[in-house]
Amino acid sequence: DSGVTQTPKHLITATGQRVTLRCSPRSGDLSVYWYQQSLDQGLQFLIQYYNGEERAKGNILERFSAQQFPDLHSELNLSSLELGDSALYFCASSVANRDLGNTIYFGEGSWLTVV
Amino acid sequence: AQTVTQSQPEMSVQEAETVTLSCTYDTSESDYYLFWYKQPPSRQMILVIRQEAYKQQNATENRFSVNFQKAAKSFSLKISDSQLGDAAMYFCAYRRDRDDKIIFGKGTRLHILP
């Protein structure tokens, strides 16, 4: 157990709909990252938040948005869903500690299937 | 921009044998972090091993070890005494600094032959 919690674990929805994926980082971690992994693909970085502020943005579509709340949990909102958005969405968090190698820990992911 | 390259899309190794997965990266930074993550069929991302660029000694975790060649920007993973449970996709990853995102390679799928 990495300590990063993601809900829901599985989600099936129709095209055109909107969903929200939720992530609770490990206790004490200020940074939250979202990644997308399509079938048999590598991990694509979407967006990073640090202590409530957007820190970095990757290949995130305009139909997608995210935020990090004061309690440090984060939500990824996906709207106007298309079949190609079907993927495994990972949340990860990290502690900024040089001695710990600045490791990023991943949640178990949220499986999104768009039908 | 930093990039991570894994040139072996798939590899196979006999159970109990040793296998080495290759990874190269491109960066202009002198201080950074490198990782190998394992993704089994469950799709969970599991940290296998990490290496800090400022440390010259290669990291080791039980049967897993790395060969870190900073000048060559190479970071290979050696798995000794391969076990069936080692079958997975392995991702090499780079992180420039604390609070920075991780950049992943495209992965190497490792098959263990009984």
Coordinates of C-alpha atoms in Angstrom, one line a residue:
Chain A
D1 CA 0.0 0.0 0.0
S2 CA 1.6 3.2 -1.2
G3 CA -0.6 5.4 1.0
V4 CA -2.1 7.3 -2.1
T5 CA -5.8 6.7 -2.3
Q6 CA -7.8 7.0 -5.5
T7 CA -11.5 6.7 -6.1
P8 CA -13.3 5.4 -7.9
K9 CA -11.3 2.3 -8.9
H10 CA -13.5 1.6 -11.9
L11 CA -15.8 3.8 -13.8
I12 CA -17.9 3.3 -16.9
T13 CA -19.5 6.2 -18.6
A14 CA -21.0 7.3 -21.9
T15 CA -19.4 9.6 -24.5
G16 CA -20.2 13.3 -23.8
Q17 CA -20.4 12.8 -20.1
R18 CA -18.3 14.3 -17.3
V19 CA -16.6 12.5 -14.5
T20 CA -14.5 13.4 -11.5
L21 CA -11.6 11.3 -10.2
R22 CA -10.5 11.9 -6.7
C23 CA -7.1 11.5 -5.1
S24 CA -5.9 11.7 -1.5
P25 CA -2.1 11.9 -1.2
R26 CA 0.1 10.3 1.4
S27 CA 0.1 12.1 4.7
G28 CA 2.5 15.0 4.6
D29 CA 3.0 15.0 0.8
L30 CA 2.3 18.4 -0.7
S31 CA 2.7 17.5 -4.4
V32 CA 0.1 15.7 -6.4
Y33 CA 0.6 14.5 -9.9
W34 CA -1.9 13.1 -12.5
Y35 CA -0.8 10.7 -15.2
Q36 CA -2.8 9.0 -18.0
Q37 CA -2.0 5.5 -19.2
S38 CA -3.8 4.2 -22.3
L39 CA -3.8 0.5 -23.1
D40 CA -0.3 -0.8 -23.6
Q41 CA 1.1 2.8 -23.5
G42 CA 3.5 4.5 -21.2
L43 CA 2.6 7.1 -18.6
Q44 CA 1.7 10.5 -19.9
F45 CA 2.1 13.4 -17.4
L46 CA -1.0 15.5 -17.2
I47 CA -0.6 18.0 -14.4
Q48 CA 1.0 18.7 -11.1
Y49 CA -0.1 20.6 -8.0
Y50 CA 2.0 21.7 -5.1
N51 CA 0.2 22.9 -1.9
G52 CA -2.8 24.0 -3.8
E53 CA -1.1 25.7 -6.7
E54 CA -0.6 24.4 -10.2
R55 CA 3.1 23.7 -10.6
A56 CA 3.4 22.1 -14.0
K57 CA 1.2 21.2 -16.9
G58 CA 1.8 18.4 -19.4
N59 CA -0.3 16.9 -22.2
I60 CA -3.6 17.7 -20.6
L61 CA -6.5 18.4 -22.9
E62 CA -8.6 21.5 -22.5
R63 CA -11.6 19.3 -21.7
F64 CA -9.7 18.1 -18.6
S65 CA -9.1 20.2 -15.5
A66 CA -7.8 19.6 -12.0
Q67 CA -7.5 21.2 -8.7
Q68 CA -5.9 20.6 -5.3
F69 CA -7.9 21.6 -2.2
P70 CA -6.7 23.0 1.1
D71 CA -6.7 19.6 2.7
L72 CA -4.4 18.6 -0.2
H73 CA -6.7 16.1 -1.9
S74 CA -7.0 16.6 -5.6
E75 CA -9.6 16.0 -8.2
L76 CA -9.3 15.5 -11.9
N77 CA -12.3 16.5 -13.9
L78 CA -12.8 15.0 -17.4
S79 CA -15.6 16.4 -19.5
S80 CA -17.1 15.9 -22.9
L81 CA -15.7 12.4 -22.8
E82 CA -14.6 10.6 -25.9
L83 CA -13.9 6.9 -26.5
G84 CA -10.2 7.8 -26.7
D85 CA -10.3 9.0 -23.1
S86 CA -10.6 5.5 -21.9
A87 CA -7.5 4.9 -19.8
L88 CA -6.0 4.2 -16.5
Y89 CA -5.6 7.5 -14.6
F90 CA -2.9 7.5 -11.9
C91 CA -2.5 10.0 -9.1
A92 CA 0.8 10.2 -7.4
S93 CA 2.3 12.2 -4.5
S94 CA 5.7 12.9 -3.3
V95 CA 7.7 14.2 -0.3
A96 CA 10.5 16.7 -1.0
N97 CA 13.2 15.0 0.9
R98 CA 16.7 14.6 -0.5
D99 CA 17.5 11.6 1.7
L100 CA 14.5 9.7 0.5
G101 CA 15.4 10.2 -3.1
N102 CA 12.4 12.3 -3.8
T103 CA 10.3 9.3 -4.8
I104 CA 6.9 9.6 -6.3
Y105 CA 4.4 7.1 -4.9
F106 CA 1.5 6.0 -7.1
G107 CA -2.1 5.2 -6.2
E108 CA -3.7 2.1 -7.7
G109 CA -5.3 4.1 -10.5
S110 CA -8.8 4.8 -11.7
W111 CA -9.9 2.8 -14.6
L112 CA -12.1 4.9 -16.9
T113 CA -14.0 3.2 -19.7
V114 CA -16.0 5.4 -22.1
V115 CA -18.6 3.6 -24.1
Chain B
A1 CA 13.8 18.8 -22.6
Q2 CA 14.6 15.7 -20.7
T3 CA 13.9 12.4 -22.3
V4 CA 14.1 8.8 -21.3
T5 CA 14.7 6.0 -23.8
Q6 CA 14.2 2.3 -23.3
S7 CA 15.3 0.6 -26.5
Q8 CA 14.0 -2.9 -25.7
P9 CA 10.2 -3.1 -26.0
E10 CA 10.2 -6.7 -24.9
M11 CA 12.7 -9.2 -23.3
S12 CA 12.5 -12.7 -22.2
V13 CA 14.7 -14.5 -19.6
Q14 CA 14.7 -18.0 -18.2
E15 CA 13.7 -18.5 -14.6
A16 CA 16.6 -18.2 -12.3
E17 CA 18.8 -16.5 -14.9
T18 CA 20.0 -12.8 -14.9
V19 CA 18.6 -10.2 -17.2
T20 CA 19.6 -6.5 -17.8
L21 CA 17.1 -3.9 -18.9
S22 CA 18.6 -0.8 -20.6
C23 CA 17.8 2.8 -20.2
T24 CA 19.3 6.0 -21.4
Y25 CA 18.3 9.6 -20.7
D26 CA 19.1 13.0 -21.8
T27 CA 19.5 15.9 -19.4
S28 CA 21.7 19.0 -18.9
E29 CA 21.3 18.8 -15.1
S30 CA 24.0 17.6 -12.8
D31 CA 21.8 16.6 -9.9
Y32 CA 18.7 14.5 -10.5
Y33 CA 17.1 11.2 -9.6
L34 CA 16.5 8.0 -11.6
F35 CA 14.0 5.2 -10.9
W36 CA 12.8 1.9 -12.1
Y37 CA 9.2 1.1 -11.6
K38 CA 7.5 -2.2 -12.2
Q39 CA 4.0 -2.6 -13.5
P40 CA 2.6 -6.1 -13.2
P41 CA -0.7 -7.2 -14.8
S42 CA -2.6 -5.5 -12.0
R43 CA -1.3 -2.2 -13.5
Q44 CA -0.2 -1.0 -10.1
M45 CA 3.0 1.1 -10.3
I46 CA 5.6 -0.3 -7.9
L47 CA 8.9 1.3 -7.1
V48 CA 11.8 -1.1 -7.7
I49 CA 14.8 0.9 -7.1
R50 CA 16.0 4.5 -7.1
Q51 CA 19.4 6.2 -7.7
E52 CA 20.5 9.7 -6.8
A53 CA 22.8 11.2 -9.4
Y54 CA 25.1 12.7 -6.7
K55 CA 25.8 9.2 -5.3
Q56 CA 28.5 7.3 -7.2
Q57 CA 27.6 4.0 -5.6
N58 CA 25.1 1.9 -7.6
A59 CA 21.9 1.2 -5.8
T60 CA 20.9 -2.3 -4.8
E61 CA 17.7 -3.8 -3.5
N62 CA 17.9 -7.5 -3.0
R63 CA 17.9 -9.2 -6.4
F64 CA 17.7 -5.8 -8.2
S65 CA 20.7 -3.6 -8.9
V66 CA 21.5 -0.8 -11.3
N67 CA 24.5 0.2 -13.3
F68 CA 24.5 4.0 -13.3
Q69 CA 26.9 5.5 -15.8
K70 CA 26.5 9.3 -15.3
A71 CA 28.8 10.4 -18.1
A72 CA 27.1 8.1 -20.5
K73 CA 23.7 8.9 -19.2
S74 CA 22.9 5.3 -18.8
F75 CA 20.9 3.6 -16.1
S76 CA 20.4 -0.1 -16.6
L77 CA 18.5 -2.5 -14.3
K78 CA 19.9 -6.0 -13.5
I79 CA 17.6 -8.6 -12.1
S80 CA 19.3 -11.6 -10.7
D81 CA 17.8 -15.1 -10.1
S82 CA 14.7 -14.1 -12.1
Q83 CA 11.4 -15.3 -10.7
L84 CA 8.0 -15.8 -12.3
G85 CA 6.7 -12.8 -10.2
D86 CA 9.2 -10.5 -12.0
A87 CA 7.1 -10.7 -15.2
A88 CA 5.9 -7.2 -15.7
M89 CA 6.4 -4.0 -17.6
Y90 CA 9.4 -2.1 -16.4
F91 CA 9.6 1.7 -16.7
C92 CA 12.7 3.7 -16.3
A93 CA 12.1 7.2 -15.0
Y94 CA 13.9 10.5 -14.5
R95 CA 13.2 13.3 -12.1
R96 CA 15.1 16.6 -12.3
D97 CA 14.6 17.8 -8.8
R98 CA 12.4 17.6 -5.7
D99 CA 8.8 18.7 -6.5
D100 CA 9.4 18.1 -10.2
K101 CA 7.4 15.6 -12.3
I102 CA 8.7 12.2 -13.3
I103 CA 9.4 11.5 -16.9
F104 CA 8.9 7.9 -18.0
G105 CA 10.4 5.8 -20.7
K106 CA 8.0 3.8 -22.9
G107 CA 8.7 0.6 -20.9
T108 CA 10.2 -2.8 -21.4
R109 CA 7.9 -5.8 -21.1
L110 CA 9.7 -8.6 -19.3
H111 CA 8.7 -12.3 -19.8
I112 CA 10.0 -15.0 -17.5
L113 CA 10.2 -18.4 -19.1
P114 CA 9.7 -21.3 -16.7

